[in-house]
PDB file of C-alpha atoms and ligand atoms in Angstrom:
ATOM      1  CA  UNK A  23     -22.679  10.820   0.680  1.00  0.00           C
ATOM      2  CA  UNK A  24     -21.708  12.580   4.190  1.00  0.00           C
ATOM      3  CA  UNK A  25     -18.478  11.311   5.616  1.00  0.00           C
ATOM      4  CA  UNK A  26     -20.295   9.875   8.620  1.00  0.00           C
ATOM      5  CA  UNK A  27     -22.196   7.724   6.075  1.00  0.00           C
ATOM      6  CA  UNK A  28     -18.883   6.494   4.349  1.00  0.00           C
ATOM      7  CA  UNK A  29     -17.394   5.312   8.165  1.00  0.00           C
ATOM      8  CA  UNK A  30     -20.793   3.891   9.234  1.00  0.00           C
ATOM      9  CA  UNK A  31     -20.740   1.738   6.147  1.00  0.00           C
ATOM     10  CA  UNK A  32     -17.170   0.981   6.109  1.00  0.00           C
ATOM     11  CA  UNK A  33     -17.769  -0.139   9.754  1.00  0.00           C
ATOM     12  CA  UNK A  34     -20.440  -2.169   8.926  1.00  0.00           C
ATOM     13  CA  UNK A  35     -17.758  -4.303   6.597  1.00  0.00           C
ATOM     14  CA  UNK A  36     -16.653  -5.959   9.991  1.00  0.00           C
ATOM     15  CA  UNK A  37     -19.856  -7.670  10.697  1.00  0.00           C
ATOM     16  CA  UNK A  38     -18.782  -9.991   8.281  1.00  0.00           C
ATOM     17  CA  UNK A  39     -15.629  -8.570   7.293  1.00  0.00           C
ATOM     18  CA  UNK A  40     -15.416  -7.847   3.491  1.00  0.00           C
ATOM     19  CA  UNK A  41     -12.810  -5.070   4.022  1.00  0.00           C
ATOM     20  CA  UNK A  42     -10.473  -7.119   1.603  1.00  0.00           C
ATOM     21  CA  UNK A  43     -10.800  -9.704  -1.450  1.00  0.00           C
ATOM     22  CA  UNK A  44     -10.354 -12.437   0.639  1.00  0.00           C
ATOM     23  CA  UNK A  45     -14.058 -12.020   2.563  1.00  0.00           C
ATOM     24  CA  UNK A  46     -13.734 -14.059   5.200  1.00  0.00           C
ATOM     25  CA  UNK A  47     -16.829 -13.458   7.127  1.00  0.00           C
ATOM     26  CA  UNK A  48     -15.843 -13.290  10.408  1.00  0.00           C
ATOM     27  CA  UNK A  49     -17.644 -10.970  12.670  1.00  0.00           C
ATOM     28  CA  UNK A  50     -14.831  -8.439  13.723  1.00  0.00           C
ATOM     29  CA  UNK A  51     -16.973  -6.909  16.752  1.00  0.00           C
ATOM     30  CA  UNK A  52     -17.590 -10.336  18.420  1.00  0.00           C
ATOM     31  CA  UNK A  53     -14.078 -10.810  18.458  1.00  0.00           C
ATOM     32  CA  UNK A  54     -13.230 -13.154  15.554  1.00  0.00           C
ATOM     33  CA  UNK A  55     -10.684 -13.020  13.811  1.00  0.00           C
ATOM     34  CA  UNK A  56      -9.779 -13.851   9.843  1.00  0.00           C
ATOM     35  CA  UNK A  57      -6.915 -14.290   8.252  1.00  0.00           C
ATOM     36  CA  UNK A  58      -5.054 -10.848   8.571  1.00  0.00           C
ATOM     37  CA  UNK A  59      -5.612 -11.678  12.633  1.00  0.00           C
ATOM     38  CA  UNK A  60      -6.913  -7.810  12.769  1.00  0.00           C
ATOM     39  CA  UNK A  61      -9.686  -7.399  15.765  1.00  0.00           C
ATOM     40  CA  UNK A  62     -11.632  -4.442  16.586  1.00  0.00           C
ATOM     41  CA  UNK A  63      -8.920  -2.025  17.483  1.00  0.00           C
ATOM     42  CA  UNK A  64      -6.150  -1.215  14.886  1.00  0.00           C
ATOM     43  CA  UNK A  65      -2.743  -2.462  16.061  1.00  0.00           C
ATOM     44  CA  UNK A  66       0.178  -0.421  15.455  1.00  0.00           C
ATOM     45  CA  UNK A  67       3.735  -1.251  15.455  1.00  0.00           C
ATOM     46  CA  UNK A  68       5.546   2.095  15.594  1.00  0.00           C
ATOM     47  CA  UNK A  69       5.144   6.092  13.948  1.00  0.00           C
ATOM     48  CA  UNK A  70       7.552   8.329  13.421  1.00  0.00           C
ATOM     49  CA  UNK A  71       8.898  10.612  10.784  1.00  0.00           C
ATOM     50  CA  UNK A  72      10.236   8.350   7.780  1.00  0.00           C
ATOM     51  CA  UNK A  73      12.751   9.832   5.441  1.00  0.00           C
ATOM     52  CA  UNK A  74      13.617   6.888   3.459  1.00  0.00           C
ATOM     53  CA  UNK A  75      10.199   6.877   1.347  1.00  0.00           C
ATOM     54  CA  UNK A  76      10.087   8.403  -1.908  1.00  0.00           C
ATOM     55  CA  UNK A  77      11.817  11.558  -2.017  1.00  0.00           C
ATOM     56  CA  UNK A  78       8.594  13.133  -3.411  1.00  0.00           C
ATOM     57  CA  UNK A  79       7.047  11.644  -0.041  1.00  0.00           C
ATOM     58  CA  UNK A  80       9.999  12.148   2.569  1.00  0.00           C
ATOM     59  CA  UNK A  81      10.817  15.403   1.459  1.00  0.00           C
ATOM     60  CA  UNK A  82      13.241  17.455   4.378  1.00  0.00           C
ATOM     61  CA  UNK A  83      10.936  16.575   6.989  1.00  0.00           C
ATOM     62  CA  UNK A  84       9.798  13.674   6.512  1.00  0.00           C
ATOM     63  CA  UNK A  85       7.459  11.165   5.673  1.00  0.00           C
ATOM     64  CA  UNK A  86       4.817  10.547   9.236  1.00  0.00           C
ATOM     65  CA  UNK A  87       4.792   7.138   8.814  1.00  0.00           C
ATOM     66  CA  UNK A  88       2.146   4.935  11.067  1.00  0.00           C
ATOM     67  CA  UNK A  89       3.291   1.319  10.596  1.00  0.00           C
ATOM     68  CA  UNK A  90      -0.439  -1.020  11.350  1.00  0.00           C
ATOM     69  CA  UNK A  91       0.662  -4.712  12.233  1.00  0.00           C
ATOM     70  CA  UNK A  92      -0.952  -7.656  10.434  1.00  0.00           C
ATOM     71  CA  UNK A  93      -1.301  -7.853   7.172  1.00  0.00           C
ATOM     72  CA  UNK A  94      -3.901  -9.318   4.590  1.00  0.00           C
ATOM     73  CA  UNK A  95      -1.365 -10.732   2.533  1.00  0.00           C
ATOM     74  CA  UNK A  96       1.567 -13.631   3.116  1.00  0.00           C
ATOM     75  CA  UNK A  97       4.682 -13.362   1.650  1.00  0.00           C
ATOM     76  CA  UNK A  98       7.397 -15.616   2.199  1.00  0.00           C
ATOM     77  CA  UNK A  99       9.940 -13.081   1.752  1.00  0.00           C
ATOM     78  CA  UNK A 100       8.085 -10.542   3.904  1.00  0.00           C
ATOM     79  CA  UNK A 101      11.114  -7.459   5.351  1.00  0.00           C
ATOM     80  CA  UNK A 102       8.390  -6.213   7.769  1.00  0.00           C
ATOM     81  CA  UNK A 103       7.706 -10.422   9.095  1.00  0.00           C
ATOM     82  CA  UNK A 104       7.639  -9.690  12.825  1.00  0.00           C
ATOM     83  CA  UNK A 105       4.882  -6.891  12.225  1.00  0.00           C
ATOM     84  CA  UNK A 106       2.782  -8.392   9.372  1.00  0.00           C
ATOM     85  CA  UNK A 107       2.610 -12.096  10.208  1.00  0.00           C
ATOM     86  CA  UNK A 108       3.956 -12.031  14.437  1.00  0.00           C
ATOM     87  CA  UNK A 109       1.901  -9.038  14.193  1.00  0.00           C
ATOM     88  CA  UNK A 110       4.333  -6.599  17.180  1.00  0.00           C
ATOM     89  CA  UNK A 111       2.474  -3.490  17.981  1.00  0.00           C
ATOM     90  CA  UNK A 112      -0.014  -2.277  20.265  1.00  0.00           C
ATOM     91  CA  UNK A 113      -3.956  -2.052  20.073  1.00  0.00           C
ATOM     92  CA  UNK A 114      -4.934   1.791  20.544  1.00  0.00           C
ATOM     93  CA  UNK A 115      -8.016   3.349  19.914  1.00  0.00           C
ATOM     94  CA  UNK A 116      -9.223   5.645  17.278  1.00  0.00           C
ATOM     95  CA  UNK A 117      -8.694   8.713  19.172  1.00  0.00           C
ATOM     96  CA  UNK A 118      -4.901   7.933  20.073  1.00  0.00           C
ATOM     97  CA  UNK A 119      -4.459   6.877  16.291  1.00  0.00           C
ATOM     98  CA  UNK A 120      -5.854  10.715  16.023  1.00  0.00           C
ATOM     99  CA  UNK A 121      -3.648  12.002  18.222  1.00  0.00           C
ATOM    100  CA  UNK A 122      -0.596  10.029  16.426  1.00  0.00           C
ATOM    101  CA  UNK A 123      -1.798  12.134  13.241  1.00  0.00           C
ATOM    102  CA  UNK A 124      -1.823  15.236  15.009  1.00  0.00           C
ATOM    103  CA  UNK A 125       1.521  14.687  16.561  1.00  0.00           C
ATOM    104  CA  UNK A 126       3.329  13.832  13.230  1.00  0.00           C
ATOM    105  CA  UNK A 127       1.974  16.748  12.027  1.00  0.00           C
ATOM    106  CA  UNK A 128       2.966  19.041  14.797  1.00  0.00           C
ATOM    107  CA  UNK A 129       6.784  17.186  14.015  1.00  0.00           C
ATOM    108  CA  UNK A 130       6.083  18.918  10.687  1.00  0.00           C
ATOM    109  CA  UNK A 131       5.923  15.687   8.725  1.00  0.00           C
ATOM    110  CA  UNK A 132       4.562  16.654   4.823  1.00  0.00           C
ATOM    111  CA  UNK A 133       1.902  13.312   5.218  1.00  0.00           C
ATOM    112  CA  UNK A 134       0.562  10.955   7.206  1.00  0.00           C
ATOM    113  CA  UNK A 135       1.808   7.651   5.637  1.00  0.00           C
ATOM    114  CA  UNK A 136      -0.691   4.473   6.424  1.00  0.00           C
ATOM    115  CA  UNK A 137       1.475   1.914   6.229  1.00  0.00           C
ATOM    116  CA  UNK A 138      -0.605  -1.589   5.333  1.00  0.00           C
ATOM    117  CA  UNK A 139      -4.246   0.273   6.412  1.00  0.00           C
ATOM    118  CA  UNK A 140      -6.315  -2.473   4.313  1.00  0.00           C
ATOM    119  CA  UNK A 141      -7.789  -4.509   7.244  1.00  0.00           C
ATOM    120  CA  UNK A 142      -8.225  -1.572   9.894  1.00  0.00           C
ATOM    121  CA  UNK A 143      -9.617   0.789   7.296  1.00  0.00           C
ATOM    122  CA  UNK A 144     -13.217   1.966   9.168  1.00  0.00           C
ATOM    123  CA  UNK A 145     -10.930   2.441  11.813  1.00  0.00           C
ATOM    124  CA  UNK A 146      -8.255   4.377  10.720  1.00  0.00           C
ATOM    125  CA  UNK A 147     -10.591   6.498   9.029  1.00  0.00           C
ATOM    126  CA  UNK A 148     -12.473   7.504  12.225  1.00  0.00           C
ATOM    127  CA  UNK A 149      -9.750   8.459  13.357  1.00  0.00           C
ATOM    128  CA  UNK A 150      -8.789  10.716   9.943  1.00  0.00           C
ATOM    129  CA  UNK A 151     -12.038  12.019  10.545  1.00  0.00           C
ATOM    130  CA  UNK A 152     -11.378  13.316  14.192  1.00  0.00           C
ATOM    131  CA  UNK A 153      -7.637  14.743  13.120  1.00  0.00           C
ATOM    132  CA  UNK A 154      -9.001  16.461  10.279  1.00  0.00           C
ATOM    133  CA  UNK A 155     -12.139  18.270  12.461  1.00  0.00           C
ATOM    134  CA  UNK A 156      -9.432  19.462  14.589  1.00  0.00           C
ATOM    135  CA  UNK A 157      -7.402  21.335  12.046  1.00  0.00           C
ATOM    136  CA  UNK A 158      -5.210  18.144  10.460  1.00  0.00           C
ATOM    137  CA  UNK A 159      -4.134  19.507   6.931  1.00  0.00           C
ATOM    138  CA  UNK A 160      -0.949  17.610   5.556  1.00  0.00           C
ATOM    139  CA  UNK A 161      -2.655  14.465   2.948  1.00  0.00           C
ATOM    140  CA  UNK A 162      -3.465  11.013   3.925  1.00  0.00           C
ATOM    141  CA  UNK A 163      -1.001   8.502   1.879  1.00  0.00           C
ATOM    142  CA  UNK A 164      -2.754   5.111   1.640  1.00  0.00           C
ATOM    143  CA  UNK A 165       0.487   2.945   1.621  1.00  0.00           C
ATOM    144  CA  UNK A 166      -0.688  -0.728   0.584  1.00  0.00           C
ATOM    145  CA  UNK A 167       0.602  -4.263  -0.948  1.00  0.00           C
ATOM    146  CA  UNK A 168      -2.502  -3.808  -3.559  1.00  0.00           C
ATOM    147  CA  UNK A 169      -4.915  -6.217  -2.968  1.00  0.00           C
ATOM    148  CA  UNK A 170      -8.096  -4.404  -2.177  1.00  0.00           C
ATOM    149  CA  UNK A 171     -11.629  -4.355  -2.133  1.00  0.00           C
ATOM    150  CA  UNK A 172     -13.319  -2.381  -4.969  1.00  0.00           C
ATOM    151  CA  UNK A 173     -16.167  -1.475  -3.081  1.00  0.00           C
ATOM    152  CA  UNK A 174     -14.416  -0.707  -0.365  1.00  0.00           C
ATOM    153  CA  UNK A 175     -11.490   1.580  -2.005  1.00  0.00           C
ATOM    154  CA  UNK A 176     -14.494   3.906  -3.626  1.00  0.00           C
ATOM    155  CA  UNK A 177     -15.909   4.596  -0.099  1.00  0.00           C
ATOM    156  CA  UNK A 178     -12.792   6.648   0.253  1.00  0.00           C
ATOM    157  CA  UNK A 179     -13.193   8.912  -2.631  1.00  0.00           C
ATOM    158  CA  UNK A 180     -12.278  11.792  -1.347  1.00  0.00           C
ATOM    159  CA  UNK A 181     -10.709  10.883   1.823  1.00  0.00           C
ATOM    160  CA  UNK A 182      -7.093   9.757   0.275  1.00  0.00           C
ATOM    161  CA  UNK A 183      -5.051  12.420  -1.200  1.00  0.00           C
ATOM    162  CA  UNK A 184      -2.217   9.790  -2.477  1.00  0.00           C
ATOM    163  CA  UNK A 185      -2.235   5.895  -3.077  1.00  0.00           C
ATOM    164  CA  UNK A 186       1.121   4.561  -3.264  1.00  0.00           C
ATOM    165  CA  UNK A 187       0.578   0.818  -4.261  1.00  0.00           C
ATOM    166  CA  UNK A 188       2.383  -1.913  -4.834  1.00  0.00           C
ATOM    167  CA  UNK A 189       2.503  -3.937  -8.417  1.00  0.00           C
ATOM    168  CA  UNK A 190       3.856  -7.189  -7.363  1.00  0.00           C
ATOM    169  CA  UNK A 191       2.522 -10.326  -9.387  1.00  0.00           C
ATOM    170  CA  UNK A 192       0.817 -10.353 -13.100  1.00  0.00           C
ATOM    171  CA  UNK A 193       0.367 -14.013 -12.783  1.00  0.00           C
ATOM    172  CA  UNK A 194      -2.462 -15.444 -10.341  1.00  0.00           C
ATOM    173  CA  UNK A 195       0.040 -18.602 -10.211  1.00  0.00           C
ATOM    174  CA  UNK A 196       2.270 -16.215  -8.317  1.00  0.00           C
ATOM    175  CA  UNK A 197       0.194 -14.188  -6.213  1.00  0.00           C
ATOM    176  CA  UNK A 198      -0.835 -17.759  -4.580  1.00  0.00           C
ATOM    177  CA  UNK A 199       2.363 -19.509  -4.015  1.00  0.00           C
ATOM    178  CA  UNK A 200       4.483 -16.859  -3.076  1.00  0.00           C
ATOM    179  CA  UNK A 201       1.315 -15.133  -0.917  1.00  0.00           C
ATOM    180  CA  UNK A 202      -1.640 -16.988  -0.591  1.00  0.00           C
ATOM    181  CA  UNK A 203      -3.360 -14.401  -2.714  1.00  0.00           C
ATOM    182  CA  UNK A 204      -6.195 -15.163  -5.128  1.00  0.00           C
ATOM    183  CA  UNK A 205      -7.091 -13.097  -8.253  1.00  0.00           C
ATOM    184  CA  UNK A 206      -4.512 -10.962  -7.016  1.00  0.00           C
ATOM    185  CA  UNK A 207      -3.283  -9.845 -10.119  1.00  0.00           C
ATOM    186  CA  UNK A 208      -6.991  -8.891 -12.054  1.00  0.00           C
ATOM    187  CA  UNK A 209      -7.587  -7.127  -8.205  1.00  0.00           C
ATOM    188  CA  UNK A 210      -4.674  -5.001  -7.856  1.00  0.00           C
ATOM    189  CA  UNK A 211      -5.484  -3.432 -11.770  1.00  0.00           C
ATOM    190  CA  UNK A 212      -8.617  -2.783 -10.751  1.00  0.00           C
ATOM    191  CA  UNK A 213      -8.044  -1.272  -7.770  1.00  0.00           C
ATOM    192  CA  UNK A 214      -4.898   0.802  -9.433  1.00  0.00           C
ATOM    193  CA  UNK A 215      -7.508   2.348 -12.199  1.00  0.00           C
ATOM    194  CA  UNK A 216     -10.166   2.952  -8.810  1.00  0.00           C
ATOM    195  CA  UNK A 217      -6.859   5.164  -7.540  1.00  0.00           C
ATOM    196  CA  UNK A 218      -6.199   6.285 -10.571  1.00  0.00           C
ATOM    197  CA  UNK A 219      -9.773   8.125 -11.368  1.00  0.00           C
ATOM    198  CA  UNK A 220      -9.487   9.674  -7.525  1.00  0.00           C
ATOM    199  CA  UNK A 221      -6.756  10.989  -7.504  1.00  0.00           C
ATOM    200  CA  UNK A 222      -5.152  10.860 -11.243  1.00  0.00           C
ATOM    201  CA  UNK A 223      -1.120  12.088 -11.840  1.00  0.00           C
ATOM    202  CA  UNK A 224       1.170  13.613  -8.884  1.00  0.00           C
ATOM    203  CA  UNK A 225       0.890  17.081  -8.061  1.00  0.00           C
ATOM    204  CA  UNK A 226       3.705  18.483  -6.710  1.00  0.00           C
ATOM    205  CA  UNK A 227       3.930  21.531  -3.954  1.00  0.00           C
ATOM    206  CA  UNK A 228       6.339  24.251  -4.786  1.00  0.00           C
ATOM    207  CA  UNK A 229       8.894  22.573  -2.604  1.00  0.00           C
ATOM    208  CA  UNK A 230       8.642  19.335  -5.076  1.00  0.00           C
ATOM    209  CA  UNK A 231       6.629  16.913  -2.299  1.00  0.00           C
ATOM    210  CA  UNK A 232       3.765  14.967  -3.620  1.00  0.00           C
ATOM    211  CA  UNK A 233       0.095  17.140  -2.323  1.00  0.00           C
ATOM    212  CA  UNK A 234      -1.911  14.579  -4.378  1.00  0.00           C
ATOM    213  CA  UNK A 235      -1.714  11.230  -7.167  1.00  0.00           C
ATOM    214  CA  UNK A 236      -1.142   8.222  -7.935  1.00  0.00           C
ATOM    215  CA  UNK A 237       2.053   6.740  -6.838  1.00  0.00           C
ATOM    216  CA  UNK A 238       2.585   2.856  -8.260  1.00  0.00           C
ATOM    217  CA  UNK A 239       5.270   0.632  -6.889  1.00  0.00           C
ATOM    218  CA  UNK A 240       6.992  -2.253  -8.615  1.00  0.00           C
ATOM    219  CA  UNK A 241       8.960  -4.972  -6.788  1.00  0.00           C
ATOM    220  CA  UNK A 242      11.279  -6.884  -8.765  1.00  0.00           C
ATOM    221  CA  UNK A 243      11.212  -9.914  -7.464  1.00  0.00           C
ATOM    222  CA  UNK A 244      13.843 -12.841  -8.868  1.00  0.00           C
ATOM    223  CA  UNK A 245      12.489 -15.021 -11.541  1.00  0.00           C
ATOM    224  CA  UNK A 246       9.482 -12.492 -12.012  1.00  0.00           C
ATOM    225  CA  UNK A 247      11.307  -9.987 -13.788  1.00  0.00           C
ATOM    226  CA  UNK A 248       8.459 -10.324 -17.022  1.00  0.00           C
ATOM    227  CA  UNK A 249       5.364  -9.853 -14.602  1.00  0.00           C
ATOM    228  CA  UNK A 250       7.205  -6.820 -13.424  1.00  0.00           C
ATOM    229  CA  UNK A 251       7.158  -5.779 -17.587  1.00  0.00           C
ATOM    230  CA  UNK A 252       3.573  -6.931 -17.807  1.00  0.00           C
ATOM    231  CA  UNK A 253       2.492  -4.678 -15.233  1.00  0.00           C
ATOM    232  CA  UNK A 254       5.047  -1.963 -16.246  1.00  0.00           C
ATOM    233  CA  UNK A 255       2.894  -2.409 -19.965  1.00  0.00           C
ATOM    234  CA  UNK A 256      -0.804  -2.263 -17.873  1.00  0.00           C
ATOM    235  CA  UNK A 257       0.200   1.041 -16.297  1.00  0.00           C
ATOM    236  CA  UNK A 258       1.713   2.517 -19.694  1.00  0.00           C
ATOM    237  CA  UNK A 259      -1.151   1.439 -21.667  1.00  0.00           C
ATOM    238  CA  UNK A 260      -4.430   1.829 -19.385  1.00  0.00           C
ATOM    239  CA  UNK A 261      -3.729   4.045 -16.669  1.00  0.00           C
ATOM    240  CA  UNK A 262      -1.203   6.788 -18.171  1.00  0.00           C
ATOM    241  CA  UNK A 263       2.221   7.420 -19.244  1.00  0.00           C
ATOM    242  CA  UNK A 264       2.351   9.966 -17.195  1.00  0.00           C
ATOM    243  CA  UNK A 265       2.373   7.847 -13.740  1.00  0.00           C
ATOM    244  CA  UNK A 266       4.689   7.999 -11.407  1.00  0.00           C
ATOM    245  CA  UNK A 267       6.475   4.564 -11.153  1.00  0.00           C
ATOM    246  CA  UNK A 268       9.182   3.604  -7.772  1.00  0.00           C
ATOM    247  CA  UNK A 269      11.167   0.586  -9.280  1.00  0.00           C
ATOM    248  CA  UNK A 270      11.518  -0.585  -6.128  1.00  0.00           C
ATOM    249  CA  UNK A 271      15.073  -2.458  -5.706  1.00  0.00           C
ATOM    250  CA  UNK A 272      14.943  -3.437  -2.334  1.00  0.00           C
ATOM    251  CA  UNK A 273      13.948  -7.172  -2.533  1.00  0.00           C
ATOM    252  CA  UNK A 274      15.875  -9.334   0.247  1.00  0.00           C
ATOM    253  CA  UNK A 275      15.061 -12.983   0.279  1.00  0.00           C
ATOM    254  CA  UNK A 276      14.103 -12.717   4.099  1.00  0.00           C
ATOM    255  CA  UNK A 277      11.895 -14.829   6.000  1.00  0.00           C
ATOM    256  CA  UNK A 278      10.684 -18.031   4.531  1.00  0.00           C
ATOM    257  CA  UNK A 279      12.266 -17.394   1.220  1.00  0.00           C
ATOM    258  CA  UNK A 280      15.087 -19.519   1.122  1.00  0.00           C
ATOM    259  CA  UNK A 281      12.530 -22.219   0.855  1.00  0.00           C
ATOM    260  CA  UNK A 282      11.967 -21.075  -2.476  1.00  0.00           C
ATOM    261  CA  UNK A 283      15.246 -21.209  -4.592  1.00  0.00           C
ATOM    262  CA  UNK A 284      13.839 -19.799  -7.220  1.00  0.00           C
ATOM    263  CA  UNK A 285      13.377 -16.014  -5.168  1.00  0.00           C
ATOM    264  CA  UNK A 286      16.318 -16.655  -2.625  1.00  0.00           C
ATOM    265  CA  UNK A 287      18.780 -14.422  -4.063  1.00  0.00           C
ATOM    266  CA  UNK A 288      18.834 -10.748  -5.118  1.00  0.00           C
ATOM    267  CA  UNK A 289      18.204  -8.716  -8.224  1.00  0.00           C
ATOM    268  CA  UNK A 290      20.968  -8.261 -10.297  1.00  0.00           C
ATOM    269  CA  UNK A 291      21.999  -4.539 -11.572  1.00  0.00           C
ATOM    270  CA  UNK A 292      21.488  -5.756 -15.102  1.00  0.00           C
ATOM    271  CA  UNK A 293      18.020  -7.346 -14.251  1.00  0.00           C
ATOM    272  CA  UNK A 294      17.147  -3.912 -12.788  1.00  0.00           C
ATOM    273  CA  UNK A 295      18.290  -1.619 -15.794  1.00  0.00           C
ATOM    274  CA  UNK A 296      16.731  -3.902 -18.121  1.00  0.00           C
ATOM    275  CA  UNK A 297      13.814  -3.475 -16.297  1.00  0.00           C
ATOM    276  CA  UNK A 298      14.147   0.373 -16.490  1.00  0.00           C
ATOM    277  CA  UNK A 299      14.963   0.617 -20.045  1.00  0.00           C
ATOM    278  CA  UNK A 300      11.929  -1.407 -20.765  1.00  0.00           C
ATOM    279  CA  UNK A 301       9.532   1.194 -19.358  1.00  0.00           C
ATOM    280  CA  UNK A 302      11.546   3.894 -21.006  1.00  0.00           C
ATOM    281  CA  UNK A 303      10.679   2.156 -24.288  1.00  0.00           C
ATOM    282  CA  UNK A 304       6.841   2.029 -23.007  1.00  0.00           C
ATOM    283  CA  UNK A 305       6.859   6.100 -22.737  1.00  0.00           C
ATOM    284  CA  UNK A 306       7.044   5.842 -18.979  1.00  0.00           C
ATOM    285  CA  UNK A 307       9.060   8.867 -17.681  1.00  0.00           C
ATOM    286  CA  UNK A 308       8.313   9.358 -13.946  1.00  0.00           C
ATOM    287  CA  UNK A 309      10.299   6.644 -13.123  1.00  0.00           C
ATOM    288  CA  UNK A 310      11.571   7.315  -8.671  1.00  0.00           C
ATOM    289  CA  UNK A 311      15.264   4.498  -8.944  1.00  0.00           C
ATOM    290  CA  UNK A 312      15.389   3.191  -5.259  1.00  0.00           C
TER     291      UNK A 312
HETATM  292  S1  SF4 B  26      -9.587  -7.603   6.364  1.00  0.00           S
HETATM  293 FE1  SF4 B  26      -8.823  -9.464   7.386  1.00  0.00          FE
HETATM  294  S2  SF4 B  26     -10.645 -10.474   8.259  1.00  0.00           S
HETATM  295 FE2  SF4 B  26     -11.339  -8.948   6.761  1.00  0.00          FE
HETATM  296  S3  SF4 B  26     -11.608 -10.042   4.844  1.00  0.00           S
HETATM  297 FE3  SF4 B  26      -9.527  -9.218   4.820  1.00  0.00          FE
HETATM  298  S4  SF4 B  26      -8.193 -10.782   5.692  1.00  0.00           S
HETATM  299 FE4  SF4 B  26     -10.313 -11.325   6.208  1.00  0.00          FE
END
């Protein structure tokens, strides 16, 4: 399929936006709005070079990070709250989301990191389309929380160079109270093998930054440290041993957490290694500590 096929049917999706698993329905170009509060143009936050991504990512000159506001997920102990749920940022068009590619690139950035692209995806990749007819090289990263459409994630076979998703819940029970988010754990694995068969294990450049791959993060959140090893066991035993893995130790019981006593502290250093030694003992060796 042409790529102007792929955008015309991605763009479609907002007639009665499917873009995500939770299919609302609403009709995006009339102006309606569903539950990620995304409209016709995509809203952005901020974009500049990042350097405190994955090393593989950031490399010396950075990661060009383009932060979208909304989000189709709601965590209670959301660190980005005041873009994904107050949703801060500006709506620009395609063409200035172009030109915001083309500048991160001219700041020498290795990528252009889409930060939370799920519910603006026909949009953002207009706009992909336009950077990369006038010379945009560096790959797309598709940055996301991991709960996507299938359908949706194989229109952009070929248009993503690297998925870096999030692992967050193995248990449905979960996904729902701690982010309203259905089937999220039997979604995420299938959209992690989708990624997987597009664009399989990291290649590195010769400078050691990620060109291309698969790029899986887990969260360790408190009191979920054995869906964090159930997931850790998916990716060892149906997507490869091979896979690079960021055991992501960043969780902060922010925003509405401290509703929650069970997730309003942090991870302990022993909770962590544990964790880490676990997917040692799986045969996972790609393992990115931050
Ligand atoms: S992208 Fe937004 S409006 Fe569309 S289905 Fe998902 S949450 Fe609903």
């Amino acid at each position: 399929m042409l790529a102007r096929e792929v955008l015309q049917e991605l763009s479609e999706c907002l007639k009665s936006c499917s873009l995500c698993p939770r299919r609302c329905g609403v009709d995006r170009t009339k102006g309606e709005r569903g539950f990620c509060g995304g409209g016709m143009l995509p809203r952005v936050a901020s974009f500049h070079p990042h350097f405190g991504e994955e090393e593989i990512l950031s490399g010396y000159r950075g990661s060009g990070t383009i932060f979208f506001s909304g989000c189709n997920m709601a965590c209670v102990y959301c660190q980005n709250y005041t873009i994904s749920h107050f949703r801060e940022g500006v709506e620009v068009t395609p063409l200035a989301l172009a030109a915001m590619m083309q500048s991160l690139e001219r700041q020498g950035c290795h990528n252009i990191n889409l930060v939370t692209p799920t519910h603006f995806v026909p949009q953002i990749f207009e706009a992909v389309d336009r950077a990369r007819q006038e010379g945009l090289r560096i790959p797309i990263v598709y940055n996301t929380s991991g709960y996507e459409d299938l359908g949706v994630l194989r229109l952009l076979r070929g248009l993503v160079d690297i998925y870096l998703p999030d692992m967050r819940y193995a248990r449905e029970e979960s996904a729902v109270r701690y982010s309203q988010a259905p089937r999220y754990p039997e979604v995420c694995r299938e959209a992690i093998r989708e990624m997987f068969l597009q664009v399989g294990n990291v290649v590195l450049d010769e400078e050691g930054v990620a060109r291309r791959g698969l790029i899986v993060r887990i969260l360790i959140i408190p009191s979920l440290e054995e869906e964090a090893k159930e997931n850790l066991r998916f990716l060892a035993t149906e997507i490869s041993r091979d896979v690079f893995v960021t055991l992501l130790r960043q969780y902060r019981p922010l925003y509405r957490a401290q509703g929650f006593p069970e997730i309003a502290h942090l991870v302990s250093d022993r909770t962590y290694r544990e964790i880490l030694e676990y997917g040692r003992s799986l045969g996972l060796h790609n393992f990115i500590l931050q």
